[in-house]
XYZ file of C-alpha atoms in Angstrom:
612
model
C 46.852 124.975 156.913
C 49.649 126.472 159.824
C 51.106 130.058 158.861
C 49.911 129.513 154.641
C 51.536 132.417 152.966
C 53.241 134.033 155.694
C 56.420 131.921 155.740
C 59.956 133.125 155.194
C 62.666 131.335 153.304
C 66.059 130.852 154.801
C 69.302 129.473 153.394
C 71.773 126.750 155.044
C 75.359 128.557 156.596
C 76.673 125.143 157.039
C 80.470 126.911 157.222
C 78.673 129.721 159.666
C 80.126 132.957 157.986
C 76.619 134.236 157.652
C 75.819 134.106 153.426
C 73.349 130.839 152.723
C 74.010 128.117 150.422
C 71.653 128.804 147.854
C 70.826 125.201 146.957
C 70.203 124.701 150.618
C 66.439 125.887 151.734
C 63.810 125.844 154.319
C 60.041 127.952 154.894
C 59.951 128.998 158.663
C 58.663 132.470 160.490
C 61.981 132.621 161.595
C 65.614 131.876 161.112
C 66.015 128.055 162.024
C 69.155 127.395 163.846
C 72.354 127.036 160.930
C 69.773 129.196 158.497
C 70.111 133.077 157.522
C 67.904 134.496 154.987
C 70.711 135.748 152.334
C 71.701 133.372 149.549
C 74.842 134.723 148.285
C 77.728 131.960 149.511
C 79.397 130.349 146.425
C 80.958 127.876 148.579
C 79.485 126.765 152.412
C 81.660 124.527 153.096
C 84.329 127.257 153.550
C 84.275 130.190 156.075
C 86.609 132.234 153.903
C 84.693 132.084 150.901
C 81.568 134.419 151.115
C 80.914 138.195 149.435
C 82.276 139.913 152.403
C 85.449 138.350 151.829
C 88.295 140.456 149.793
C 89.766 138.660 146.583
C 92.898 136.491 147.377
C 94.829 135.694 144.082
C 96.274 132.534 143.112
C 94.785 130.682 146.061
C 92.695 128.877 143.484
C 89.650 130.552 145.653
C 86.855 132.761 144.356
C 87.073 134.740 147.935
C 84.464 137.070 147.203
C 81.912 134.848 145.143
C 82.698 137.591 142.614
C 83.649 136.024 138.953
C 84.269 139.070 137.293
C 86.799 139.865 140.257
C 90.742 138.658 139.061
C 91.076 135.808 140.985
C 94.810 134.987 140.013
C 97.643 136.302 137.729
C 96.597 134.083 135.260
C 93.933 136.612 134.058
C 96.460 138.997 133.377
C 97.676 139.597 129.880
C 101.392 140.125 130.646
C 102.939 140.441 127.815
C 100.682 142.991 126.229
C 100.080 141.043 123.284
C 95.918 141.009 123.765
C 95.741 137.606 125.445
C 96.060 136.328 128.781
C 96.766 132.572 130.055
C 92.955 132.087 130.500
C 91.933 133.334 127.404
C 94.765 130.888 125.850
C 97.874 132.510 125.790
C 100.874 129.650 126.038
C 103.467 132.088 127.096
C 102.441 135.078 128.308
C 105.951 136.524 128.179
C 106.030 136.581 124.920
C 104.124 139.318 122.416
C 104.630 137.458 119.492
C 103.142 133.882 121.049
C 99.586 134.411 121.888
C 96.287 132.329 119.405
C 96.144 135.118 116.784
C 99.880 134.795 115.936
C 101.689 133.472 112.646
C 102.929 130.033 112.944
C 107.105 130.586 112.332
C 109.829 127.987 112.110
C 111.582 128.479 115.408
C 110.879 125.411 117.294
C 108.112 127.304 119.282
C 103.925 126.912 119.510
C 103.381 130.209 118.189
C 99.821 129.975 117.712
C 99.110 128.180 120.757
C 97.438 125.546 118.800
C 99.159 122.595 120.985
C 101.821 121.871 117.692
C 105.212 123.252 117.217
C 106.527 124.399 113.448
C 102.960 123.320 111.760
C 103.159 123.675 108.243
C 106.470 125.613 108.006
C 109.105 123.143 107.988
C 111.484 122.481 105.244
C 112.605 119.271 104.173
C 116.600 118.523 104.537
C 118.230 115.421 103.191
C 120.850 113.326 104.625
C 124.635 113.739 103.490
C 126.170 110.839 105.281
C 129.346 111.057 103.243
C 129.707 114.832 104.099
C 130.416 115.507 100.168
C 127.850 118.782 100.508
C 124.700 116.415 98.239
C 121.552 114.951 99.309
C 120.064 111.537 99.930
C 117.036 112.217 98.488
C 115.484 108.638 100.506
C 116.720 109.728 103.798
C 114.660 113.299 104.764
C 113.906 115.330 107.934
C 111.792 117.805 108.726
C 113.466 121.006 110.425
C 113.559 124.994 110.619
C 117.145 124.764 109.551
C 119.661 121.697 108.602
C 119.991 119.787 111.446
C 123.902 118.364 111.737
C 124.721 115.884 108.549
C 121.819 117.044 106.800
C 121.747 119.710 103.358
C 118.911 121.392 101.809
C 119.866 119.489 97.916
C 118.619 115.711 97.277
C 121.004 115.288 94.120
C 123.567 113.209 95.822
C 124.159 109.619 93.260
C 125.513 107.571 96.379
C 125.821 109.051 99.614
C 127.918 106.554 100.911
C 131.132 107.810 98.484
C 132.422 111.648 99.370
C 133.426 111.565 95.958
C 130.495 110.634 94.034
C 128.400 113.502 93.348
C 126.640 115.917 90.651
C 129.064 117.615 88.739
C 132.472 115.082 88.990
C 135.335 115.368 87.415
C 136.251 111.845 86.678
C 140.031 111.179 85.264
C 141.174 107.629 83.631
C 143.630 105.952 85.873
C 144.127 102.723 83.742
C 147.229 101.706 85.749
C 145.793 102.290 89.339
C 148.601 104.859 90.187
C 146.348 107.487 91.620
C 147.283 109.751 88.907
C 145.000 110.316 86.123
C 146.522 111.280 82.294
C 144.566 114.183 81.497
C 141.115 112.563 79.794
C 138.092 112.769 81.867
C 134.449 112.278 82.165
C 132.275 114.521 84.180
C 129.414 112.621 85.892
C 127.790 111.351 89.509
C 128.885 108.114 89.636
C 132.418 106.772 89.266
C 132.902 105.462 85.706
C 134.454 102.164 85.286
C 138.599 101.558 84.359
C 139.989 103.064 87.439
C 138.601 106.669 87.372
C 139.848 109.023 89.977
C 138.285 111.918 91.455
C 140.215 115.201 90.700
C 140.417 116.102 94.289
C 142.443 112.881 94.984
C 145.417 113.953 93.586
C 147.441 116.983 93.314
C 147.446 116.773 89.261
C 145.834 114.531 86.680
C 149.353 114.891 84.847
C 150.068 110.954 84.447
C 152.472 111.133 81.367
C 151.991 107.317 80.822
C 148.921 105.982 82.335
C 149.989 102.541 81.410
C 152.743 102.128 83.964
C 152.444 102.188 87.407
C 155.559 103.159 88.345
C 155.158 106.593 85.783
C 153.132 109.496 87.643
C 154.207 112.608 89.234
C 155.733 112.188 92.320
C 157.733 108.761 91.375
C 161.173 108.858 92.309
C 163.153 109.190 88.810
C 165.498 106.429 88.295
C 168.284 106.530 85.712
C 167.014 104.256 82.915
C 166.169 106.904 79.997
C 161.998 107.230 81.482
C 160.659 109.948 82.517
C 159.432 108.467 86.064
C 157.853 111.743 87.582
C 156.180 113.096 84.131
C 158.186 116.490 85.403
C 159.204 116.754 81.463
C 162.943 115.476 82.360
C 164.266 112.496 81.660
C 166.854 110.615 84.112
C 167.193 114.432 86.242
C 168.855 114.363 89.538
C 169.776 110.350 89.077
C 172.707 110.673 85.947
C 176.782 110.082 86.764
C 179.184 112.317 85.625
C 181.605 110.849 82.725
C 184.740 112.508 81.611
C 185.840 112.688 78.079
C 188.924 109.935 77.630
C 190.117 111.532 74.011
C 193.937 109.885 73.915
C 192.147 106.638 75.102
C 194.572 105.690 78.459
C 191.550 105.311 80.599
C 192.013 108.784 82.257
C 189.245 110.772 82.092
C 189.428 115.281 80.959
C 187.938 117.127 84.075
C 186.560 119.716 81.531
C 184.921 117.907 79.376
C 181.983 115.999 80.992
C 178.508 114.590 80.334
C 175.755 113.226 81.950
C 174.305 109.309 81.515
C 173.184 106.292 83.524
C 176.509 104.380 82.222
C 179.597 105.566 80.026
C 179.176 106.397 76.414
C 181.727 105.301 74.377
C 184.935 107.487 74.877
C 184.055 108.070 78.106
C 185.586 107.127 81.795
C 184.195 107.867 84.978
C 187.583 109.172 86.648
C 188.639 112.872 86.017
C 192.438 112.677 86.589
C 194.132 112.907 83.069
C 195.707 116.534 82.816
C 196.482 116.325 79.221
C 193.961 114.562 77.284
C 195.350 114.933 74.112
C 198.428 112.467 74.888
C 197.769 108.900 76.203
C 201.680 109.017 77.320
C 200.499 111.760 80.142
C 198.263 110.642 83.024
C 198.200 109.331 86.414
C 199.611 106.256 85.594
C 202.806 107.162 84.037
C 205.993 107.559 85.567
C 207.934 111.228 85.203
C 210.660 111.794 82.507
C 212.678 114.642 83.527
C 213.133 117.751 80.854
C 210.491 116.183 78.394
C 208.298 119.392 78.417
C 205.486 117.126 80.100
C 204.166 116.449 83.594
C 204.081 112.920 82.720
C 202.508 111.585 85.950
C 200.030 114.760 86.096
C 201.786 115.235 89.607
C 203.126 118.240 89.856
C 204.746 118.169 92.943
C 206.795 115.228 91.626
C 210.172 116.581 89.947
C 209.886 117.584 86.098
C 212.079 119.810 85.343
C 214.340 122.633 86.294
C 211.152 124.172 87.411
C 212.940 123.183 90.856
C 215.170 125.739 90.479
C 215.182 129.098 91.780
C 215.655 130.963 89.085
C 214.725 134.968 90.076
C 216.497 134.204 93.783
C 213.545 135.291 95.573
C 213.832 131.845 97.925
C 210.940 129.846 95.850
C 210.650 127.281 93.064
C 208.426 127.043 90.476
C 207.661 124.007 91.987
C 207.637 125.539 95.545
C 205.124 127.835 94.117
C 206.330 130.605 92.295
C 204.176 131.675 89.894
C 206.560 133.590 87.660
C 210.069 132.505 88.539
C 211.715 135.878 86.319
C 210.225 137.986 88.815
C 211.943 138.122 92.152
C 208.734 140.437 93.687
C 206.207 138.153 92.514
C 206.358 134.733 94.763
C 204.200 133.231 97.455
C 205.460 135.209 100.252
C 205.145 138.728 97.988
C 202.589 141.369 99.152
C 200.058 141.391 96.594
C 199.470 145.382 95.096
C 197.071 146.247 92.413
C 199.387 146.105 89.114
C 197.249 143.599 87.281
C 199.320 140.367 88.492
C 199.208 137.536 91.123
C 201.836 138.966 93.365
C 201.412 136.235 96.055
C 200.828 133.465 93.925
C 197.420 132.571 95.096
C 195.489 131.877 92.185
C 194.036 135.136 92.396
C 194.781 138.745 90.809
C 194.840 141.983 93.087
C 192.940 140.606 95.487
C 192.001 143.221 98.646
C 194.055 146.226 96.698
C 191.100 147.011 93.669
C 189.473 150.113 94.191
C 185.662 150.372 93.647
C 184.874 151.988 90.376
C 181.148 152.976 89.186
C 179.870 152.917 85.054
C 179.124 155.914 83.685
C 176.939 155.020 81.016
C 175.987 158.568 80.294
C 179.357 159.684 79.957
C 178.470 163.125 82.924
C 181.185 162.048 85.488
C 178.907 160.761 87.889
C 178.857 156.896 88.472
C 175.720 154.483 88.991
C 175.785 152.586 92.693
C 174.328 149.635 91.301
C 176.721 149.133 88.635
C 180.032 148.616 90.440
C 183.428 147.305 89.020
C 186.822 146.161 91.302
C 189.855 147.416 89.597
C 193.545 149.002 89.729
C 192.435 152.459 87.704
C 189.017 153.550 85.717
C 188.126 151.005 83.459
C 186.612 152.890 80.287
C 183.554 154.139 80.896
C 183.633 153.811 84.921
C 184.125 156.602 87.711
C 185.125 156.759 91.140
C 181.939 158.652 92.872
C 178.190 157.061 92.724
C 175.797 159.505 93.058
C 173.961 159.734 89.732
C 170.592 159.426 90.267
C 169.895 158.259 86.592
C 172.891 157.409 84.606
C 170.819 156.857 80.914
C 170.641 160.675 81.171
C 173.847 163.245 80.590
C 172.004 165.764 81.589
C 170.954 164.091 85.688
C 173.881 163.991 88.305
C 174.118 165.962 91.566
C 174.452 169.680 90.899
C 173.412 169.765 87.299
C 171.494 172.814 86.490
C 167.418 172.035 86.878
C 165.985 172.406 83.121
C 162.546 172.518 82.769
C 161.932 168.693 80.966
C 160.162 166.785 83.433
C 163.684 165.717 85.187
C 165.234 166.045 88.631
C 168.126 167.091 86.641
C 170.111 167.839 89.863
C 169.386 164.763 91.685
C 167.618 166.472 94.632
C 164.289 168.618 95.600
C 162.104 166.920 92.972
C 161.282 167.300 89.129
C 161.973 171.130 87.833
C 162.735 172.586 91.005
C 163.400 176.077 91.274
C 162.197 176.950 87.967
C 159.537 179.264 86.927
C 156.429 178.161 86.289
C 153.782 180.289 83.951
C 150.150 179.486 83.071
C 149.594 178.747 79.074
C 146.395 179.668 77.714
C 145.013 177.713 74.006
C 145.793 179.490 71.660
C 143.847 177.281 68.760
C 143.706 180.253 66.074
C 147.745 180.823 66.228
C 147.361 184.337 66.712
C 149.619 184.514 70.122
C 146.786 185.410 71.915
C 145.165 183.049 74.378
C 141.509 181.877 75.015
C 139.978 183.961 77.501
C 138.119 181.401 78.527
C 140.744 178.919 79.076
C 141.854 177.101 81.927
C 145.142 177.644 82.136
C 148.035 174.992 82.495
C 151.209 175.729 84.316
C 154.394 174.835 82.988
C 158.152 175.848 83.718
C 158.135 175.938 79.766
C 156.837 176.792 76.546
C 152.946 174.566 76.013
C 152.847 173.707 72.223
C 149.389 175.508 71.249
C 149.402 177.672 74.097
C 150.813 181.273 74.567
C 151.485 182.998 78.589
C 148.571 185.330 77.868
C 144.708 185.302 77.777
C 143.436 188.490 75.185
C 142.024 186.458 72.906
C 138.011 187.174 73.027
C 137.619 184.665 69.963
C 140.116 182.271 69.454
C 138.470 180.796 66.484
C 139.771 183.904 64.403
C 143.281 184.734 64.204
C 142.498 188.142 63.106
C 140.695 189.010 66.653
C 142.930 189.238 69.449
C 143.243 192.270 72.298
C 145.259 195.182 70.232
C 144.530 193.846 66.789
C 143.642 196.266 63.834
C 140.369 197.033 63.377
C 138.974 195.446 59.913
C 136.040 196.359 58.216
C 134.586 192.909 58.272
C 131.614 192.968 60.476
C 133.562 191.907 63.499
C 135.424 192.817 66.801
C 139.055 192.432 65.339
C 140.578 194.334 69.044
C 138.204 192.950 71.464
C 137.206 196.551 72.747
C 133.243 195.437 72.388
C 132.536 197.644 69.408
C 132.915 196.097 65.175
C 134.524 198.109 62.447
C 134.957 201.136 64.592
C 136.436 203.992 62.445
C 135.336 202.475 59.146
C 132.283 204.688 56.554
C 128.960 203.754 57.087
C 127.544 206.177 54.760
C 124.064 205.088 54.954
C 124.450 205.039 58.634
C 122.481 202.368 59.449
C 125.574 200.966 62.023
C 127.317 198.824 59.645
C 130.652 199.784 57.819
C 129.967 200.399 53.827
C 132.554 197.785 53.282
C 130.169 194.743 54.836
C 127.144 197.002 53.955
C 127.526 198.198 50.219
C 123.833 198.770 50.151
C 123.279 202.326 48.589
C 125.334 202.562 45.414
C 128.843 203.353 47.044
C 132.141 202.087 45.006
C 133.366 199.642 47.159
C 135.986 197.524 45.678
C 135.919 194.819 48.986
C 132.373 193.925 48.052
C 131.316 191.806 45.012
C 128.822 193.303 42.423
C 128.662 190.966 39.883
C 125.226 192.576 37.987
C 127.237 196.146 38.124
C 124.602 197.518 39.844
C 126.625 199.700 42.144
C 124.949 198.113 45.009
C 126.645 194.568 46.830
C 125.441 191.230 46.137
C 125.167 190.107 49.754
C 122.509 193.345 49.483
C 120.507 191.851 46.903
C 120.352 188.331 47.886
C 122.312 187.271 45.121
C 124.674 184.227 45.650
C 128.193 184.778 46.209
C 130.879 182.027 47.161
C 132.873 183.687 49.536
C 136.218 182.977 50.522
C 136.608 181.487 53.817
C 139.566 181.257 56.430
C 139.239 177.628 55.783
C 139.519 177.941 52.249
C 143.702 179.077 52.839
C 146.249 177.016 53.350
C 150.286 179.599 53.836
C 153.177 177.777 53.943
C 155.946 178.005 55.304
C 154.356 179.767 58.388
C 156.511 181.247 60.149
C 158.153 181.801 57.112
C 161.794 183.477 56.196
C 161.319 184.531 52.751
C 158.641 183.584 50.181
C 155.361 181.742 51.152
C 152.904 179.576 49.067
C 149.261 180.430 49.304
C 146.987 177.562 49.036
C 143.102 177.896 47.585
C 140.759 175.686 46.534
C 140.478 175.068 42.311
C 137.185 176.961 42.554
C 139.564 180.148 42.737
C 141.545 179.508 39.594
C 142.486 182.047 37.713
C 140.853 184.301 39.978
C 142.768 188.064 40.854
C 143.377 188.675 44.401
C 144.673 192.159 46.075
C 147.654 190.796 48.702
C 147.768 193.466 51.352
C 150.540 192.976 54.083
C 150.385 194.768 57.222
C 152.439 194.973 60.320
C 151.024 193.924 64.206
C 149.888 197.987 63.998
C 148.297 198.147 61.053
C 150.929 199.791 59.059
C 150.569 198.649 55.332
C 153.788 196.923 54.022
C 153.344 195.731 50.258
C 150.766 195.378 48.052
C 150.861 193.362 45.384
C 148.286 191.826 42.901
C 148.304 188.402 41.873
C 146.387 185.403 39.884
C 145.470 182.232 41.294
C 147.253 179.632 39.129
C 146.824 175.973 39.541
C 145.231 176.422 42.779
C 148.464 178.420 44.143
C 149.591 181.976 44.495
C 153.831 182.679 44.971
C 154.649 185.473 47.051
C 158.236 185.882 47.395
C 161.137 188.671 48.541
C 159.923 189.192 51.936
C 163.457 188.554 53.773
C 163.966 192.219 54.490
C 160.737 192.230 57.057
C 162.135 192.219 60.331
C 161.117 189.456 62.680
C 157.596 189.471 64.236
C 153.787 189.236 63.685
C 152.318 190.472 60.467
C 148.704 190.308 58.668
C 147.920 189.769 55.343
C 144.936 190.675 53.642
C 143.587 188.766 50.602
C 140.660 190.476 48.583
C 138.917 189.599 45.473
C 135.868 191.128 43.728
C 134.273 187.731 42.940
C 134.692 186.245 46.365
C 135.457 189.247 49.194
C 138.502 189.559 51.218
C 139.810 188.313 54.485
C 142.884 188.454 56.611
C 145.590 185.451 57.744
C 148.408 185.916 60.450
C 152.165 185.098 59.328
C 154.761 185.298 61.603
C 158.424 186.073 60.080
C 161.515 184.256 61.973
């Protein structure tokens, strides 16, 4: 054996950039010529293409025999979406298209999968007759309707626009177009000339046995009602004139309406007296008869051709009143209730515009004007009343506080003072203090100007009321029955106390104990504010107490004070019939005043009366 063991290997540089071809071998002690002894060319047939080469992209080269090199932009993921063209992303432009995405209906490959809209289609139907339903035998497949398509299949015949779910169908029996009102409400068309309600502008045929009957037929005068309007022969009718004396001249002021004459009537209008069939056109004149024979007045009648006042006219020339030399057709018409000139007409240009005054204040309404010589009754010259149903609105009135613009200008209650009213729900004429109060230019039923009252449930608690020994804070200074005995001083007043044995006559005591029921737990029916009814209040002389029956024949103590606490009267008296009388009162002067009603069965309270 020659050189056993001792041979080197070489590789073929067939392109000569000095990297062997790998595939290509020989054993020699040294490099045959076109041989080197690296292996590393990827491709020998190419000079450029060897590991000392730099990376060229898109020349569809691996330059540097390197595969995990980029070798063109197709490696790159582009649109950041985690895929790149070699690694199967269709449209690397896109995020939302790369293999992991959602198939969507968009007319795109989403998924790269090679198929557009897999799977998420919807089926449309064709609507060849455009009347908004399906042909559920004629389908497509589409993202969204494609033109002449809709998303129903309910459509009965989609060659008819007017054939579809839901119909209104009207009977057209005579084939006029016009239906008379009954209907049927289906897909198809129903048989004996059915119309669609959308073919017509009404279904109002008033006789659907006539052709010539429907609305919108031209009426003709023959006693039909041709365009079902509700009139018969409208529009079409000839005017007839009344022919009373029967000489076939017709009374211009009596007239009716038909297709022909009715008996006693003509169709001319030239008879002026219908009342004598020896007066009308076709008579000839008889002079001094009283008549205008041939209804022709300027033919000669009478001495109406005389000039009788001398003012240069006829009666027959015109004059209108030939006794009166100023009135004639050449007179200057002035406003004295007559036709002056003769025209037909009665002060004419010389009227003066008067106004009504409805309410009777001198001030005249603009909208209801009257031409006239002087005032009619009831009208004025001016127009400047803003409301003329009220006496007490016109310019310049005085502004009373009623809700008005009593002086036509600056609003409703202008210039008038305005004060808040507080509730004053007990009637004491003290307000809530807690009120909101309303403004007003006047006096608020319920509601007084002030706001003192600290509990307005109690008309014997106001700010300045008399103190009362009845457990409460009658003046709303914060303190209860100040200045009243509280002999056991334990901080209430013996006269809501009556504990210890103290003669109290306000309290009950009905064991005689000496010490107060409401002490010893013992029931008591006590009188309430809403037990008492006082009428008249305000009152001017006697009042009528009011109690329930439970307090018949019961003995009250009546205590009347003044506003200060003064003590007036007292008298005692006996419930009877449910009622006490207290009378001779009209010496009290005017004003607020309290009474006090106390019994020993059922204690005492105090009501507010107010004397006028």
């Amino acid at each position: 054996q020659t050189d056993e063991g001792v041979k080197t290997t070489y590789y073929a540089d067939s392109d000569g950039d000095g990297y062997g071809n790998p595939a290509s071998t020989t054993q020699a002690c040294s490099p045959p010529s076109g041989y080197v002894s690296n292996n590393t060319d990827c491709d020998d047939t190419d000079a450029n293409v060897n590991p000392g080469e730099t990376e060229i992209l898109d020349n569809g080269k691996d330059d540097d025999c390197n595969p995990s090199t980029l070798d063109s932009s197709a490696d790159v993921d582009d649109d950041g979406d985690g895929f790149t063209e070699n690694e199967g992303d269709c449209d690397d432009t896109n995020p939302d298209i790369n293999p992991n995405a959602i198939e969507i209906c968009d007319g795109k490959d989403n998924d790269c999968d090679g198929q557009t809209d897999e799977g998420v289609k919807t089926t449309y139907y064709a609507d060849s007759d455009g009347d908004g339903y399906g042909n559920p035998a004629s389908t497509t497949q589409a993202c969204s309707p494609p033109s002449g398509y809709v998303s129903n299949n309910t459509d009965c015949d989609d060659t008819d626009a007017n054939e579809y779910p839901g119909q209104v169908w009207y009977a057209d029996v005579d084939g006029d177009g016009y239906g008379s009102g009954s209907s049927q409400t289906t897909c198809e068309r129903p048989l004996n000339h059915y119309i669609a309600s959308e073919l017509t502008a009404t279904t109002g045929d008033c006789n659907d046995n006539d052709a010539a009957i429907h609305p919108g037929a031209t009426e003709v005068c023959d006693g039909i009602d041709n365009n079902c309007n509700g009139q018969t022969d409208e529009g079409v009718k000839t005017t007839y004139y009344a022919d009373s004396d029967g000489d076939g001249y017709g009374n211009p002021a009596s007239t009716t309406q038909a297709c022909s004459p009715p008996s006693g009537y003509v169709s001319n209008n030239t008879d002026c007296d219908d009342t004598d069939a020896n007066v009308n056109p076709g008579e000839t004149e008889i002079l001094d008869n009283g008549k205008d024979d041939d209804c022709n007045p300027s033919t000669l009648d009478s001495s109406a051709d005389v000039d009788d006042d001398g003012d240069g006219f006829t009666e027959n020339e015109g004059d209108c009143d030939d006794t009166n030399p100023d009135i004639n057709p050449n007179a200057i018409e002035i406003c004295d209730g007559k036709d002056n000139d003769c025209n037909g007409q009665t002060d004419e240009g010389v009227t003066t515009t008067y106004y009504a005054d409805n309410d009777g204040d001198n001030y005249g309404d603009l909208s209801s004007p009257t031409q006239a010589c002087s005032p009619p009754p009831g009208y004025v010259l001016n127009n400047t009343d803003c409301d003329d149903t009220d006496n007490t609105v016109y310019p310049g009135a005085p502004e009373l506080c009623d809700g008005k613009d009593n002086d036509c200008a600056n609003g409703v209650d202008d210039g008038l003072l305005f004060e808040d009213y507080y509730t004053d729900a007990d009637g004491d004429g003290y307000g809530d203090a807690g009120d909101t109060p309303e403004s007003s230019c006047s006096a608020v039923s319920g509601k007084v100007t002030n706001n003192l009252d600290c509990d307005d449930t109690d008309d014997t608690i106001y700010s300045g009321a008399p103190e009362l020994c009845d457990g409460k804070d009658n003046d709303c200074d914060s303190q209860v029955d100040e200045g009243f005995t509280d002999t056991d001083s334990d901080g209430i007043a013996d006269c809501i106390d009556n504990c210890p044995t103290v003669d109290n006559p306000d309290q009950s005591d009905v064991d005689n104990d000496g010490i107060g029921d409401a002490c010893e737990g013992l029931a008591v029916e006590s009188l309430t504010l809403k037990d008492i009814t006082i009428f008249p209040n305000p009152f001017n002389s006697d009042i009528t107490i009011q109690l329930p029956p439970r307090f018949n024949s019961t003995l009250f103590m009546l205590t009347l004070f003044d506003i200060t606490g003064k003590r007036i009267t007292v008298r005692e008296k006996t419930v009877i019939h449910g009622k006490i009388e207290l009378g001779y009162l009209t010496t009290l002067d005017q004003g607020l005043y309290l009474l006090k009603l106390a019994s020993s069965e059922s204690g005492s309270l105090i009501k507010r009366l107010v004397k006028f």
